[in-house]
PDB file of N, CA, C and O in Angstrom:
ATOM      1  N   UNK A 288       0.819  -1.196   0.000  1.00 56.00           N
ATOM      2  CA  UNK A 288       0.000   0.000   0.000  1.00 56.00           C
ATOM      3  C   UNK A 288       0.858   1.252   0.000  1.00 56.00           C
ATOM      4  O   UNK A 288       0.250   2.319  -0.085  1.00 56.00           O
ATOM      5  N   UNK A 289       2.520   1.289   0.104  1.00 66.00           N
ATOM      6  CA  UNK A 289       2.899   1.952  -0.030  1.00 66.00           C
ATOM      7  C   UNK A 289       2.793   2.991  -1.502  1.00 66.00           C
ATOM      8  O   UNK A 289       2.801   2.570  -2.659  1.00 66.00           O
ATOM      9  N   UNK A 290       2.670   4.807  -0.954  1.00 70.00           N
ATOM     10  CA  UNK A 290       2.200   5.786  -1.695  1.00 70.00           C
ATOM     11  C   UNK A 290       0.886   5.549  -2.455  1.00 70.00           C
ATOM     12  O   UNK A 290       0.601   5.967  -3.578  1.00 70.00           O
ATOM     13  N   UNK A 291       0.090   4.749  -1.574  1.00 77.00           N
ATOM     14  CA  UNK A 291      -1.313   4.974  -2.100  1.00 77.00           C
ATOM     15  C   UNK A 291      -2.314   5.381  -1.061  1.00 77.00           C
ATOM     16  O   UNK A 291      -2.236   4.714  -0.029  1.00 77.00           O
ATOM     17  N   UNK A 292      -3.294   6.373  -1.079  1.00 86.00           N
ATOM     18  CA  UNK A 292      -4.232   6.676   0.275  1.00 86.00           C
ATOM     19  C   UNK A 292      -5.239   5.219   0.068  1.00 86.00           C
ATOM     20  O   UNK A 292      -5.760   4.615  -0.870  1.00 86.00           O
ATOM     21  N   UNK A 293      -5.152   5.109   1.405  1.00 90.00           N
ATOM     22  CA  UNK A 293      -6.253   4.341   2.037  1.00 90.00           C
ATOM     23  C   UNK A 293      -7.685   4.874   2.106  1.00 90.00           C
ATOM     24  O   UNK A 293      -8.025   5.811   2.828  1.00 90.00           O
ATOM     25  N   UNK A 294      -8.687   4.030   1.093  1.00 95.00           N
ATOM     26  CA  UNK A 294      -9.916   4.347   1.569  1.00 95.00           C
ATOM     27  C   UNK A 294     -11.134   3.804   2.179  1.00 95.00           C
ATOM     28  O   UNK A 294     -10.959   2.683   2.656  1.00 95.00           O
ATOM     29  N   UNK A 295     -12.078   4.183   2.276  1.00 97.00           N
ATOM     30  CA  UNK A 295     -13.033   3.757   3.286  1.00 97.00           C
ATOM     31  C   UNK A 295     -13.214   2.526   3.042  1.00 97.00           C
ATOM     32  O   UNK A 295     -13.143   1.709   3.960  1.00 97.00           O
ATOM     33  N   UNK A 296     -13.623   1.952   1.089  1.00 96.00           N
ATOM     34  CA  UNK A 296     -13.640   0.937   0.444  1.00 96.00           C
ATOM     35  C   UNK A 296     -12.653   0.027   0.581  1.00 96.00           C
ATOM     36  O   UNK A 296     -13.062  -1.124   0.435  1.00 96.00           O
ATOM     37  N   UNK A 297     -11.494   0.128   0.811  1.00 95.00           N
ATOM     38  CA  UNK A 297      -9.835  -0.350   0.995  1.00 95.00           C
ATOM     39  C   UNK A 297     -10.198  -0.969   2.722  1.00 95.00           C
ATOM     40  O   UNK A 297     -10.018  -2.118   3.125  1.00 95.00           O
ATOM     41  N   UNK A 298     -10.668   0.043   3.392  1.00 96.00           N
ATOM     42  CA  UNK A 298     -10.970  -0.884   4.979  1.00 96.00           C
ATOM     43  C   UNK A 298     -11.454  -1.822   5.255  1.00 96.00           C
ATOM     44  O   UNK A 298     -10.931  -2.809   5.773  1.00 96.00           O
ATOM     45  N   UNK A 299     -13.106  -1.573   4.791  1.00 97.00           N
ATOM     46  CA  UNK A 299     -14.071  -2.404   4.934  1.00 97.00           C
ATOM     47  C   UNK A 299     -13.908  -3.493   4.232  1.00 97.00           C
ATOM     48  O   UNK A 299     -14.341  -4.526   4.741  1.00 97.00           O
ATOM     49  N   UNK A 300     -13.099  -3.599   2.582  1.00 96.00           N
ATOM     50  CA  UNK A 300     -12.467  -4.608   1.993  1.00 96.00           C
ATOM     51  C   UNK A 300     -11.779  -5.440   2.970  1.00 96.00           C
ATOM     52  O   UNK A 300     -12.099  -6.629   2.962  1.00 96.00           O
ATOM     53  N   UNK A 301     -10.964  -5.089   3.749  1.00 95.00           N
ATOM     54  CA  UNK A 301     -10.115  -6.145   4.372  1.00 95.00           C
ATOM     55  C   UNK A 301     -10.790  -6.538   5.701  1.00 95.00           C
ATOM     56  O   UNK A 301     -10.903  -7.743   5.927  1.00 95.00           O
ATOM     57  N   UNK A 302     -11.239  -5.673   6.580  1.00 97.00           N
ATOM     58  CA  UNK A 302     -12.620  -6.134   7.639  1.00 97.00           C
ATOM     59  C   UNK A 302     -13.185  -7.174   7.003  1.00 97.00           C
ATOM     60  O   UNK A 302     -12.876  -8.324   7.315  1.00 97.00           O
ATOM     61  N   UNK A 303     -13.959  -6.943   6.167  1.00 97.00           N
ATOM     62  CA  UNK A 303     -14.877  -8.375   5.580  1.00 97.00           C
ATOM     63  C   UNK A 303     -14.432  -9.127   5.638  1.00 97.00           C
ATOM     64  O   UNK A 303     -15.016  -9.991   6.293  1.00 97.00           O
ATOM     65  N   UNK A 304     -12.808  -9.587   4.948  1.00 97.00           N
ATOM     66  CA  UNK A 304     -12.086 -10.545   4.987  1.00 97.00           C
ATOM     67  C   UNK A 304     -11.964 -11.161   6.485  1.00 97.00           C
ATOM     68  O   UNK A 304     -12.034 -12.390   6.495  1.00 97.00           O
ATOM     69  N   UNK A 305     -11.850 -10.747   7.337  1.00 97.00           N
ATOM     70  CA  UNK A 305     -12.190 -10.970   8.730  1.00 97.00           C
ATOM     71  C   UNK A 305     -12.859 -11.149   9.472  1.00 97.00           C
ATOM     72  O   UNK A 305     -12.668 -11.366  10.669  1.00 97.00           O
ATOM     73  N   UNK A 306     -14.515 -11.044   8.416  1.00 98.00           N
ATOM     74  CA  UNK A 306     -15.667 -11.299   8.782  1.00 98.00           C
ATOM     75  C   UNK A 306     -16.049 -10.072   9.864  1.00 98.00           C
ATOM     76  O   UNK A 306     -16.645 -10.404  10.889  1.00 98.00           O
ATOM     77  N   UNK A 307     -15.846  -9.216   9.735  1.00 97.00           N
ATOM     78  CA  UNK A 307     -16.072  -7.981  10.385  1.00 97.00           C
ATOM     79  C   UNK A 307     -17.182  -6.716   9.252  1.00 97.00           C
ATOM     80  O   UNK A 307     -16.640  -5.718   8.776  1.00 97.00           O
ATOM     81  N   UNK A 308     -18.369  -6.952   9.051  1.00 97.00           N
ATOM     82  CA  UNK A 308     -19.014  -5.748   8.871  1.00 97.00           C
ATOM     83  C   UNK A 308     -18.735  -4.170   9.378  1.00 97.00           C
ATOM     84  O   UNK A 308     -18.836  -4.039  10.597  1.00 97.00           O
ATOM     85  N   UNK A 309     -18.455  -3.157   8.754  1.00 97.00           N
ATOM     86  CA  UNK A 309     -18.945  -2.020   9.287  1.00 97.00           C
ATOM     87  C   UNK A 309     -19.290  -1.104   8.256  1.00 97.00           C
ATOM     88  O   UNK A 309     -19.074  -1.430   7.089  1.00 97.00           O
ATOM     89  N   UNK A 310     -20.035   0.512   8.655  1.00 97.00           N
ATOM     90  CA  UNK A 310     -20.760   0.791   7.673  1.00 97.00           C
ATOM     91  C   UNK A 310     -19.405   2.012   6.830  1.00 97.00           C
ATOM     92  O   UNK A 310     -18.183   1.964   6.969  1.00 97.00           O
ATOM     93  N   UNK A 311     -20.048   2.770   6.184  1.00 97.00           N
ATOM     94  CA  UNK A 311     -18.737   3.204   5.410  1.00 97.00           C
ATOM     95  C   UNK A 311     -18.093   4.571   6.485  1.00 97.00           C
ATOM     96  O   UNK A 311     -16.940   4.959   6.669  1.00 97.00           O
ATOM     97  N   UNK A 312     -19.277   4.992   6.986  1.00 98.00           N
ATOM     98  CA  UNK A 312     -19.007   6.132   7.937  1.00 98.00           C
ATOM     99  C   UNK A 312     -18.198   5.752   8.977  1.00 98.00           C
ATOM    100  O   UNK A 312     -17.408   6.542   9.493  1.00 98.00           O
ATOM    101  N   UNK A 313     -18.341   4.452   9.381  1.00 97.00           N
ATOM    102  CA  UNK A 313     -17.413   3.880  10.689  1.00 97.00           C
ATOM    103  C   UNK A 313     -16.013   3.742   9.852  1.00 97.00           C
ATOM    104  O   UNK A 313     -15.040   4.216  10.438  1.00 97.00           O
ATOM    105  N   UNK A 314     -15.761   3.148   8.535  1.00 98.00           N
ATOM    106  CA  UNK A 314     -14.458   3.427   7.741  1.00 98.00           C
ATOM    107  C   UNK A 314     -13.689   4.872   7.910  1.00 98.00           C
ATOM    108  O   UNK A 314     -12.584   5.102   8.401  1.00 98.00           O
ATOM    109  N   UNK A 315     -14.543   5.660   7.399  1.00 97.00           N
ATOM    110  CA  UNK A 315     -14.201   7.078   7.445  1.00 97.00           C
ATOM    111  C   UNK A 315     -13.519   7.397   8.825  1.00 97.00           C
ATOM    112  O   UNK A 315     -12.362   7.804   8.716  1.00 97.00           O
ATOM    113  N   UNK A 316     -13.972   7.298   9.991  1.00 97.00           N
ATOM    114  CA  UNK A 316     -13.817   7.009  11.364  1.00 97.00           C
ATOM    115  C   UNK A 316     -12.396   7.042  11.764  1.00 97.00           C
ATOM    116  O   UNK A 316     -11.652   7.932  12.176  1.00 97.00           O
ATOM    117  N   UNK A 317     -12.235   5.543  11.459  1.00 96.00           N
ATOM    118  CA  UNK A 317     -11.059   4.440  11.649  1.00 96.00           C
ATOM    119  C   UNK A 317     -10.228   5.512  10.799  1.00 96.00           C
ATOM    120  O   UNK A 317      -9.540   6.224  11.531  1.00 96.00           O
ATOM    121  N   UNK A 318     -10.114   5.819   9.360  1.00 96.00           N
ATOM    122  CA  UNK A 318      -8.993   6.553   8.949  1.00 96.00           C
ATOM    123  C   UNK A 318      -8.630   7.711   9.392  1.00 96.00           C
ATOM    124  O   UNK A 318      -7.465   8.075   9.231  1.00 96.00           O
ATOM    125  N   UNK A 319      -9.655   8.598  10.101  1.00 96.00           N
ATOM    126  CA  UNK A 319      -9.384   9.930  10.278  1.00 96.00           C
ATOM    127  C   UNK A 319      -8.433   9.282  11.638  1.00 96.00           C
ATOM    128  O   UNK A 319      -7.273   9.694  11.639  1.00 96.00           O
ATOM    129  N   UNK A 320      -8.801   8.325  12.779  1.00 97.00           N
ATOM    130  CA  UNK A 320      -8.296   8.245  14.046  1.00 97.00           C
ATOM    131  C   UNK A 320      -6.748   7.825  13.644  1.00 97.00           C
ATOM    132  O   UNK A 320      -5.842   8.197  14.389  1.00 97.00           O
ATOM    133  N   UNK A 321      -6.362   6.827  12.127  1.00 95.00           N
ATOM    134  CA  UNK A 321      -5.592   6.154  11.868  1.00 95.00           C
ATOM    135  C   UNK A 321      -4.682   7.565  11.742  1.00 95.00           C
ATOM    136  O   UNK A 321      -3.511   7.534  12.121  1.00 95.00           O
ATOM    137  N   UNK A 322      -5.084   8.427  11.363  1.00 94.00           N
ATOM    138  CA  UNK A 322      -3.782   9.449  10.712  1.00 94.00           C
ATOM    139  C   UNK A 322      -3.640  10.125  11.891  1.00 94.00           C
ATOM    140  O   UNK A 322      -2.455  10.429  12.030  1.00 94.00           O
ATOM    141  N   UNK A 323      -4.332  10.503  12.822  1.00 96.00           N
ATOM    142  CA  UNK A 323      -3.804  11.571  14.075  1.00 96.00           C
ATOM    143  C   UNK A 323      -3.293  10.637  14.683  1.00 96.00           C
ATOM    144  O   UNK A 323      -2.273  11.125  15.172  1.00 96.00           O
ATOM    145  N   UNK A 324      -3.398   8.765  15.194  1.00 96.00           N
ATOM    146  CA  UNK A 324      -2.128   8.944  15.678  1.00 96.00           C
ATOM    147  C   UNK A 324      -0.701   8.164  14.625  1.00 96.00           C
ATOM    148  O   UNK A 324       0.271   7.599  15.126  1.00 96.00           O
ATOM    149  N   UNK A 325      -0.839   8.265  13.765  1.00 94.00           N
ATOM    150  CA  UNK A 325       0.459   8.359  12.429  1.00 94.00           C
ATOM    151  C   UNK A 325       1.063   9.787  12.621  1.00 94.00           C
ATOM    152  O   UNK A 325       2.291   9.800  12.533  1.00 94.00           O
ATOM    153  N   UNK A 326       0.304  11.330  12.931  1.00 95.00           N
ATOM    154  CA  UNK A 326       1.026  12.258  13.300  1.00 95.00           C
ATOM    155  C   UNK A 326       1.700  12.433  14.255  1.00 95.00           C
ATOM    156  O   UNK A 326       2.896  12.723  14.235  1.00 95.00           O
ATOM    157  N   UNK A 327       0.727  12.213  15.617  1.00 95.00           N
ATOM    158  CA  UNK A 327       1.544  11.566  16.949  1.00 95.00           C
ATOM    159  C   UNK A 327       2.807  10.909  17.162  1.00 95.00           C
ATOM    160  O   UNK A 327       3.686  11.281  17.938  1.00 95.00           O
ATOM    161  N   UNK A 328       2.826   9.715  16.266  1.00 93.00           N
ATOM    162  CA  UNK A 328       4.057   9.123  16.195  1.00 93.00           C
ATOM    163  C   UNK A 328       5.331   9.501  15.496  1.00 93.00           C
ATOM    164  O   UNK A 328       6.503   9.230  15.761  1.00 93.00           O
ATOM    165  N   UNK A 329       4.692  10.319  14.372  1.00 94.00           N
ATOM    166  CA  UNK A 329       5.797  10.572  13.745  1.00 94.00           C
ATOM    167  C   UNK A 329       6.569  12.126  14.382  1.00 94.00           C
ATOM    168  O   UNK A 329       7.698  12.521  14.095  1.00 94.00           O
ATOM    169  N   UNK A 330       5.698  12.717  15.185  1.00 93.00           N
ATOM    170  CA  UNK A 330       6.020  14.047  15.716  1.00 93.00           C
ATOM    171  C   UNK A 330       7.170  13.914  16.861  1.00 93.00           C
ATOM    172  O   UNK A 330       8.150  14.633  17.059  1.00 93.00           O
ATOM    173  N   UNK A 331       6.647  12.568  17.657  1.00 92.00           N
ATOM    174  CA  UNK A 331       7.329  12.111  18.678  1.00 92.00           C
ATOM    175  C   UNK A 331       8.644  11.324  17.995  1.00 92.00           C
ATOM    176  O   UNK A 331       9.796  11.475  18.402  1.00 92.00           O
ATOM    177  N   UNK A 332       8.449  10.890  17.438  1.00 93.00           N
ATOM    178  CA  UNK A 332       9.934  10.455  16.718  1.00 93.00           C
ATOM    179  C   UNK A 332      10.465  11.605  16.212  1.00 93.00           C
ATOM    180  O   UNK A 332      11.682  11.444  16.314  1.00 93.00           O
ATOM    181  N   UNK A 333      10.238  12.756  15.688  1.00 93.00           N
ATOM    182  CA  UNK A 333      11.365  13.555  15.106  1.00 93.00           C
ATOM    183  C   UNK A 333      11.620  14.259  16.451  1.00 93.00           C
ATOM    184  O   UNK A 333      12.807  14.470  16.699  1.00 93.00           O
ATOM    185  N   UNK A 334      10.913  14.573  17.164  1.00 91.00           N
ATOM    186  CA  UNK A 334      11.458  14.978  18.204  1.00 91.00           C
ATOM    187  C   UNK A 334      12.238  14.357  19.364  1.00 91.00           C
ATOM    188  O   UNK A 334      12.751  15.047  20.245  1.00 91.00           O
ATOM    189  N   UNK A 335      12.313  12.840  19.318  1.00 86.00           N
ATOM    190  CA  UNK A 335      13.513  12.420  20.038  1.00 86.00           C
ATOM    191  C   UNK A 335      12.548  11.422  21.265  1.00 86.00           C
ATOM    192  O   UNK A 335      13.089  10.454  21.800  1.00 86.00           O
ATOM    193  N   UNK A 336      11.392  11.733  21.529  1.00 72.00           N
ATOM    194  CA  UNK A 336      10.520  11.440  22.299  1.00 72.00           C
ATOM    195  C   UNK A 336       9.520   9.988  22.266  1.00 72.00           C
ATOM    196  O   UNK A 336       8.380   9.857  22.710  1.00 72.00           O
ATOM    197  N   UNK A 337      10.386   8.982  21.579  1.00 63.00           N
ATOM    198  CA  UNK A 337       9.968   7.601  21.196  1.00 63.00           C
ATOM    199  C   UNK A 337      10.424   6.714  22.029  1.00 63.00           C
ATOM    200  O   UNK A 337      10.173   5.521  21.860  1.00 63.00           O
TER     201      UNK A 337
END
């Protein structure tokens, strides 16, 4: 998946595979939470704080 965005369709694709339903808004969800803490981490790593 490297340099490609992840989308709502891309989630719930692999959930299913797991037998996990959810609706597309709960996708949306999961990615917005997925990137604040991807900023978190990466903020704390440039700053020394990992």
């Amino acid at each position: 998946m490297e340099g490609k965005e992840i989308t709502p369709e891309y989630i719930i694709e692999i959930l299913k595979k797991e037998g996990v339903e959810i609706k597309i808004e709960d996708a949306k969800i999961m990615i917005d939470f997925i990137q604040k803490i991807a900023k978190v981490a990466v903020n704390q790593y440039l700053s020394g704080r990992f």
